[in-house]
Amino acid sequence: MSNLFFPALQDLGERITRSQRLLLVLEYDGTLTPVVEDPSHAQLSTSMRQALRTLARRDDVTVAVISGRGQADLQDRVDIPGVILMSNHGLEINGPDLNFSEPAALVASRSLHALAQELAQRLRLIEGTVVEDKGLTLSVHFRRVAPFHREE
């Protein structure tokens, strides 16, 4: 790490110490869980689940988990009382006294669903491609596509 980073880190620590309240927003895939070949296998470890549970119980900490995953998927994976879930890259936010869906995304969801179906149809011959319709977003997964099908 550069020497320029350490003073900023020290200042951040001091500001957190002086703060009366902390908002901790953590990414699910790659931060709370390791990045894995098959996203369905990304699970919170027992120790990570316990750490989140402990933080969520504190009155001076608000814990939020953000993810590109759909709301139901993220809820099933985290399922810790008091934790705010920000799914679909923040287009849906649910938690204690929170229930938000981005209005423009809701309006576009029908068109997005049609696009997901069309993409799935067009990509069906490329083995390993997965089109995932998450309601307000969609993802095209190509991690399992053979290298010769990928454009670099």
Coordinates of N, CA and C in Angstrom, one line a residue:
M1 N 0.8 -1.2 0.0 CA 0.0 0.0 0.0 C 0.9 1.2 0.0
S2 N 0.4 2.3 -0.7 CA 1.2 3.5 -0.7 C 1.1 4.2 0.6
N3 N 2.1 5.1 0.9 CA 2.1 5.9 2.1 C 0.9 6.9 2.1
L4 N 0.4 7.2 0.9 CA -0.7 8.1 0.9 C -2.0 7.5 1.4
F5 N -2.1 6.2 1.3 CA -3.3 5.5 1.7 C -3.4 5.4 3.2
F6 N -2.3 5.2 3.9 CA -2.3 5.0 5.4 C -2.9 6.2 6.1
P7 N -2.6 7.5 5.8 CA -3.2 8.6 6.5 C -4.7 8.6 6.3
A8 N -5.2 8.3 5.1 CA -6.6 8.2 4.9 C -7.3 7.1 5.7
L9 N -6.6 6.0 5.8 CA -7.1 4.9 6.6 C -7.2 5.3 8.1
Q10 N -6.2 5.9 8.6 CA -6.2 6.4 9.9 C -7.3 7.4 10.2
D11 N -7.5 8.3 9.3 CA -8.5 9.3 9.4 C -9.9 8.6 9.4
L12 N -10.1 7.6 8.5 CA -11.3 6.9 8.5 C -11.6 6.2 9.8
G13 N -10.6 5.6 10.3 CA -10.8 4.9 11.6 C -11.1 5.9 12.7
E14 N -10.5 7.0 12.7 CA -10.9 8.1 13.7 C -12.3 8.6 13.6
R15 N -12.7 8.8 12.3 CA -14.1 9.2 12.1 C -15.1 8.2 12.5
I16 N -14.8 6.9 12.2 CA -15.7 5.8 12.7 C -15.8 5.8 14.2
T17 N -14.7 5.9 14.8 CA -14.7 5.9 16.3 C -15.5 7.1 16.9
R18 N -15.5 8.2 16.3 CA -16.2 9.4 16.8 C -17.7 9.4 16.4
S19 N -18.0 8.6 15.4 CA -19.4 8.5 14.9 C -20.4 7.9 15.9
Q20 N -21.6 8.4 15.9 CA -22.6 7.8 16.8 C -23.3 6.6 16.1
R21 N -23.2 6.6 14.8 CA -23.9 5.5 14.0 C -23.0 5.2 12.8
L22 N -23.1 3.9 12.4 CA -22.3 3.4 11.3 C -23.2 2.7 10.3
L23 N -23.1 3.1 9.0 CA -23.8 2.3 8.0 C -22.7 1.5 7.3
L24 N -22.9 0.2 7.3 CA -22.0 -0.7 6.7 C -22.7 -1.4 5.5
V25 N -22.2 -1.1 4.3 CA -22.8 -1.7 3.1 C -21.8 -2.6 2.5
L26 N -22.1 -3.9 2.3 CA -21.2 -4.9 1.9 C -21.8 -5.6 0.7
E27 N -20.9 -5.9 -0.3 CA -21.3 -6.7 -1.5 C -21.3 -8.1 -1.2
Y28 N -22.4 -8.8 -1.7 CA -22.5 -10.3 -1.4 C -21.4 -11.1 -2.1
D29 N -21.4 -11.1 -3.4 CA -20.5 -11.9 -4.2 C -19.1 -11.2 -4.3
G30 N -18.2 -11.9 -3.7 CA -16.8 -11.4 -3.8 C -16.3 -10.6 -2.6
T31 N -17.2 -10.2 -1.7 CA -16.9 -9.6 -0.4 C -17.3 -10.5 0.7
L32 N -18.6 -10.7 0.8 CA -19.1 -11.6 1.9 C -18.9 -13.1 1.6
T33 N -18.9 -13.4 0.3 CA -18.7 -14.7 -0.1 C -17.6 -14.7 -1.2
P34 N -16.8 -15.8 -1.4 CA -15.8 -15.8 -2.4 C -16.5 -15.9 -3.8
V35 N -15.9 -15.4 -4.8 CA -16.4 -15.5 -6.2 C -16.2 -17.0 -6.5
V36 N -17.3 -17.6 -7.0 CA -17.2 -19.0 -7.4 C -17.6 -19.3 -8.8
E37 N -17.2 -20.4 -9.3 CA -17.6 -20.7 -10.7 C -19.1 -20.7 -11.0
D38 N -19.8 -21.3 -10.1 CA -21.3 -21.3 -10.2 C -21.9 -20.4 -9.2
P39 N -22.5 -19.3 -9.6 CA -23.0 -18.3 -8.6 C -24.0 -18.9 -7.6
S40 N -24.7 -20.0 -8.0 CA -25.6 -20.7 -7.0 C -24.9 -21.3 -5.8
H41 N -23.6 -21.4 -5.9 CA -22.8 -22.0 -4.8 C -22.2 -21.0 -3.9
A42 N -22.5 -19.7 -4.1 CA -21.9 -18.7 -3.2 C -22.8 -18.6 -2.0
Q43 N -22.2 -19.1 -0.9 CA -22.9 -19.2 0.4 C -22.1 -18.4 1.5
L44 N -22.9 -17.8 2.4 CA -22.2 -17.2 3.6 C -21.6 -18.3 4.4
S45 N -20.4 -18.1 4.8 CA -19.8 -19.0 5.8 C -20.4 -18.8 7.1
T46 N -20.3 -19.8 8.0 CA -20.9 -19.7 9.3 C -20.3 -18.5 10.1
S47 N -19.0 -18.3 10.0 CA -18.4 -17.2 10.7 C -18.9 -15.8 10.1
M48 N -19.0 -15.7 8.8 CA -19.5 -14.5 8.2 C -21.0 -14.2 8.6
R49 N -21.8 -15.3 8.6 CA -23.2 -15.1 9.0 C -23.3 -14.6 10.5
Q50 N -22.4 -15.2 11.3 CA -22.4 -14.8 12.7 C -22.0 -13.4 12.9
A51 N -21.0 -13.0 12.1 CA -20.5 -11.6 12.2 C -21.6 -10.6 11.8
L52 N -22.3 -10.9 10.7 CA -23.4 -10.0 10.2 C -24.5 -10.0 11.3
R53 N -24.8 -11.1 11.8 CA -25.9 -11.2 12.8 C -25.5 -10.3 14.1
T54 N -24.3 -10.4 14.5 CA -23.8 -9.6 15.6 C -23.9 -8.1 15.3
L55 N -23.4 -7.8 14.2 CA -23.4 -6.3 13.8 C -24.9 -5.8 13.6
A56 N -25.8 -6.7 13.1 CA -27.2 -6.3 12.8 C -27.9 -6.1 14.2
R57 N -27.5 -6.7 15.2 CA -28.1 -6.6 16.5 C -27.7 -5.3 17.2
R58 N -26.6 -4.6 16.8 CA -26.2 -3.4 17.5 C -27.1 -2.2 17.1
D59 N -27.3 -1.4 18.1 CA -28.2 -0.2 17.9 C -27.4 0.9 17.1
D60 N -26.1 0.8 17.1 CA -25.3 1.9 16.5 C -24.8 1.5 15.1
V61 N -25.2 0.4 14.6 CA -24.8 -0.1 13.3 C -26.0 -0.5 12.4
T62 N -26.0 0.0 11.2 CA -27.0 -0.4 10.2 C -26.2 -1.2 9.2
V63 N -26.6 -2.4 8.9 CA -26.0 -3.3 8.0 C -26.8 -3.5 6.7
A64 N -26.2 -3.3 5.6 CA -26.9 -3.5 4.3 C -26.0 -4.4 3.4
V65 N -26.7 -5.3 2.7 CA -26.0 -6.1 1.7 C -26.5 -5.8 0.3
I66 N -25.5 -5.4 -0.6 CA -25.9 -5.1 -1.9 C -25.5 -6.2 -2.9
S67 N -26.2 -6.4 -3.9 CA -25.9 -7.5 -4.9 C -26.7 -7.2 -6.2
G68 N -26.1 -7.8 -7.2 CA -26.8 -7.9 -8.5 C -27.8 -9.0 -8.5
R69 N -27.9 -9.8 -7.5 CA -28.9 -10.9 -7.4 C -30.3 -10.3 -7.3
G70 N -31.3 -11.1 -7.7 CA -32.7 -10.8 -7.5 C -33.0 -10.8 -6.0
Q71 N -34.1 -10.1 -5.6 CA -34.5 -9.9 -4.2 C -34.7 -11.3 -3.5
A72 N -35.5 -12.2 -4.2 CA -35.8 -13.5 -3.5 C -34.5 -14.3 -3.3
D73 N -33.6 -14.3 -4.3 CA -32.3 -15.0 -4.2 C -31.5 -14.4 -3.0
L74 N -31.4 -13.1 -3.0 CA -30.6 -12.5 -1.9 C -31.2 -12.7 -0.5
Q75 N -32.5 -12.6 -0.4 CA -33.2 -12.9 0.8 C -32.9 -14.3 1.3
D76 N -33.0 -15.3 0.4 CA -32.8 -16.7 0.8 C -31.3 -16.9 1.3
R77 N -30.4 -16.2 0.7 CA -29.0 -16.4 1.0 C -28.6 -15.7 2.3
V78 N -29.2 -14.5 2.6 CA -28.7 -13.7 3.7 C -29.7 -14.1 4.9
D79 N -30.9 -13.7 4.8 CA -32.0 -14.1 5.8 C -31.5 -13.8 7.2
I80 N -31.0 -12.6 7.5 CA -30.6 -12.2 8.9 C -31.5 -11.0 9.3
P81 N -32.3 -11.2 10.4 CA -33.1 -10.1 10.8 C -32.4 -8.8 11.0
G82 N -33.0 -7.7 10.5 CA -32.4 -6.4 10.7 C -31.4 -5.9 9.6
V83 N -31.0 -6.8 8.7 CA -30.1 -6.5 7.6 C -30.9 -6.0 6.4
I84 N -30.5 -4.8 5.9 CA -31.2 -4.3 4.7 C -30.6 -5.0 3.5
L85 N -31.5 -5.4 2.6 CA -31.1 -6.0 1.3 C -31.3 -5.1 0.2
M86 N -30.2 -4.9 -0.6 CA -30.3 -4.0 -1.8 C -30.0 -4.9 -3.0
S87 N -31.0 -5.4 -3.6 CA -30.9 -6.3 -4.7 C -30.9 -5.6 -6.0
N88 N -30.7 -6.4 -7.1 CA -30.7 -5.8 -8.4 C -29.9 -4.5 -8.5
H89 N -28.7 -4.6 -7.9 CA -27.8 -3.4 -7.9 C -28.4 -2.2 -7.2
G90 N -29.3 -2.4 -6.3 CA -29.9 -1.3 -5.5 C -31.3 -0.8 -6.1
L91 N -31.8 -1.5 -7.2 CA -33.1 -1.1 -7.7 C -34.2 -1.6 -6.8
E92 N -33.9 -2.5 -5.9 CA -34.9 -3.0 -4.9 C -34.2 -2.9 -3.5
I93 N -34.8 -2.3 -2.6 CA -34.3 -2.2 -1.2 C -35.3 -2.6 -0.2
N94 N -35.0 -3.6 0.6 CA -35.9 -4.1 1.6 C -35.2 -4.3 2.9
G95 N -35.9 -4.0 4.0 CA -35.4 -4.1 5.3 C -36.4 -3.6 6.3
P96 N -35.9 -3.5 7.5 CA -36.8 -2.9 8.6 C -37.4 -1.6 8.1
D97 N -38.7 -1.5 8.0 CA -39.4 -0.3 7.6 C -39.0 0.2 6.2
L98 N -38.5 -0.7 5.4 CA -38.1 -0.3 4.0 C -38.7 -1.3 3.0
N99 N -39.2 -0.7 2.0 CA -39.7 -1.5 0.9 C -39.8 -0.6 -0.4
F100 N -38.7 -0.6 -1.1 CA -38.5 0.3 -2.3 C -38.2 -0.5 -3.5
S101 N -38.9 -0.2 -4.6 CA -38.5 -0.7 -6.0 C -38.5 0.5 -6.9
E102 N -37.4 0.7 -7.6 CA -37.2 1.8 -8.5 C -38.4 1.9 -9.5
P103 N -39.2 2.9 -9.5 CA -40.4 3.0 -10.4 C -40.0 2.8 -11.9
A104 N -39.0 3.4 -12.4 CA -38.6 3.3 -13.8 C -38.3 1.8 -14.1
A105 N -37.6 1.1 -13.2 CA -37.3 -0.3 -13.4 C -38.5 -1.1 -13.4
L106 N -39.5 -0.8 -12.6 CA -40.8 -1.6 -12.6 C -41.5 -1.4 -13.9
V107 N -41.5 -0.2 -14.5 CA -42.1 0.1 -15.7 C -41.4 -0.7 -16.9
A108 N -40.1 -0.8 -16.8 CA -39.3 -1.5 -17.9 C -39.3 -3.0 -17.7
S109 N -39.8 -3.5 -16.6 CA -39.6 -4.9 -16.3 C -40.2 -5.9 -17.3
R110 N -41.4 -5.5 -17.9 CA -42.0 -6.3 -18.9 C -41.2 -6.4 -20.1
S111 N -40.6 -5.2 -20.6 CA -39.7 -5.2 -21.7 C -38.5 -6.0 -21.5
L112 N -37.9 -5.9 -20.3 CA -36.7 -6.6 -19.9 C -37.0 -8.1 -19.9
H113 N -38.1 -8.5 -19.5 CA -38.5 -10.0 -19.5 C -38.5 -10.5 -20.9
A114 N -39.1 -9.7 -21.8 CA -39.1 -10.1 -23.2 C -37.7 -10.1 -23.8
L115 N -36.9 -9.2 -23.4 CA -35.5 -9.2 -23.9 C -34.7 -10.4 -23.4
A116 N -35.0 -10.8 -22.1 CA -34.3 -12.0 -21.6 C -34.7 -13.2 -22.4
Q117 N -36.0 -13.3 -22.7 CA -36.4 -14.5 -23.5 C -35.8 -14.5 -24.9
E118 N -35.7 -13.3 -25.5 CA -35.1 -13.3 -26.8 C -33.6 -13.6 -26.8
L119 N -32.9 -13.1 -25.8 CA -31.5 -13.4 -25.6 C -31.3 -14.9 -25.4
A120 N -32.1 -15.5 -24.5 CA -32.0 -16.9 -24.2 C -32.2 -17.7 -25.5
Q121 N -33.1 -17.3 -26.3 CA -33.4 -18.0 -27.6 C -32.2 -17.9 -28.5
R122 N -31.7 -16.7 -28.6 CA -30.5 -16.4 -29.6 C -29.2 -17.1 -29.1
L123 N -29.0 -17.2 -27.8 CA -27.8 -17.7 -27.2 C -27.9 -19.2 -26.9
R124 N -29.0 -19.8 -27.2 CA -29.2 -21.2 -26.8 C -28.2 -22.2 -27.4
L125 N -27.6 -21.9 -28.5 CA -26.7 -22.8 -29.2 C -25.2 -22.6 -28.7
I126 N -25.0 -21.6 -27.9 CA -23.7 -21.4 -27.3 C -23.7 -22.1 -25.9
E127 N -23.1 -23.3 -25.9 CA -23.1 -24.1 -24.6 C -22.4 -23.3 -23.5
G128 N -23.1 -23.3 -22.3 CA -22.5 -22.7 -21.2 C -23.1 -21.3 -20.9
T129 N -23.8 -20.7 -21.9 CA -24.4 -19.4 -21.7 C -25.7 -19.6 -20.9
V130 N -25.9 -18.7 -19.9 CA -27.1 -18.7 -19.1 C -27.6 -17.2 -19.1
V131 N -28.9 -17.1 -19.4 CA -29.5 -15.8 -19.3 C -30.4 -15.8 -18.0
E132 N -30.1 -14.9 -17.1 CA -30.8 -14.9 -15.8 C -31.7 -13.7 -15.8
D133 N -33.0 -13.9 -15.7 CA -34.0 -12.8 -15.6 C -34.2 -12.6 -14.1
K134 N -33.8 -11.5 -13.5 CA -34.0 -11.2 -12.1 C -35.1 -10.3 -11.8
G135 N -36.0 -10.1 -12.7 CA -37.1 -9.2 -12.5 C -36.9 -7.8 -13.0
L136 N -36.0 -7.1 -12.3 CA -35.7 -5.7 -12.6 C -34.4 -5.6 -13.4
T137 N -33.6 -6.6 -13.4 CA -32.4 -6.7 -14.2 C -32.2 -8.0 -14.8
L138 N -31.3 -8.2 -15.7 CA -31.0 -9.5 -16.3 C -29.5 -9.6 -16.5
S139 N -29.0 -10.8 -16.4 CA -27.6 -11.0 -16.6 C -27.4 -12.1 -17.6
V140 N -26.3 -12.0 -18.4 CA -25.9 -13.0 -19.3 C -24.6 -13.6 -18.7
H141 N -24.7 -14.8 -18.2 CA -23.5 -15.4 -17.7 C -22.8 -16.2 -18.8
F142 N -21.5 -16.0 -18.9 CA -20.7 -16.7 -19.9 C -19.4 -17.3 -19.4
R143 N -19.3 -17.4 -18.0 CA -18.1 -17.9 -17.4 C -17.9 -19.4 -17.9
R144 N -18.9 -20.1 -18.1 CA -18.8 -21.5 -18.5 C -18.7 -21.7 -20.0
V145 N -18.7 -20.7 -20.8 CA -18.6 -20.8 -22.3 C -17.2 -21.1 -22.7
A146 N -17.0 -22.0 -23.6 CA -15.7 -22.4 -24.1 C -15.0 -21.2 -24.6
P147 N -13.7 -21.1 -24.4 CA -12.9 -19.9 -24.9 C -13.1 -19.6 -26.4
F148 N -13.2 -20.6 -27.2 CA -13.3 -20.4 -28.6 C -14.6 -19.7 -29.0
H149 N -15.6 -19.6 -28.1 CA -16.9 -18.9 -28.4 C -16.8 -17.5 -27.9
R150 N -15.8 -17.1 -27.2 CA -15.7 -15.8 -26.7 C -14.8 -14.9 -27.6
E151 N -15.3 -13.6 -27.7 CA -14.5 -12.6 -28.3 C -13.6 -12.0 -27.3
E152 N -12.3 -11.9 -27.5 CA -11.4 -11.3 -26.6 C -11.2 -9.8 -27.0

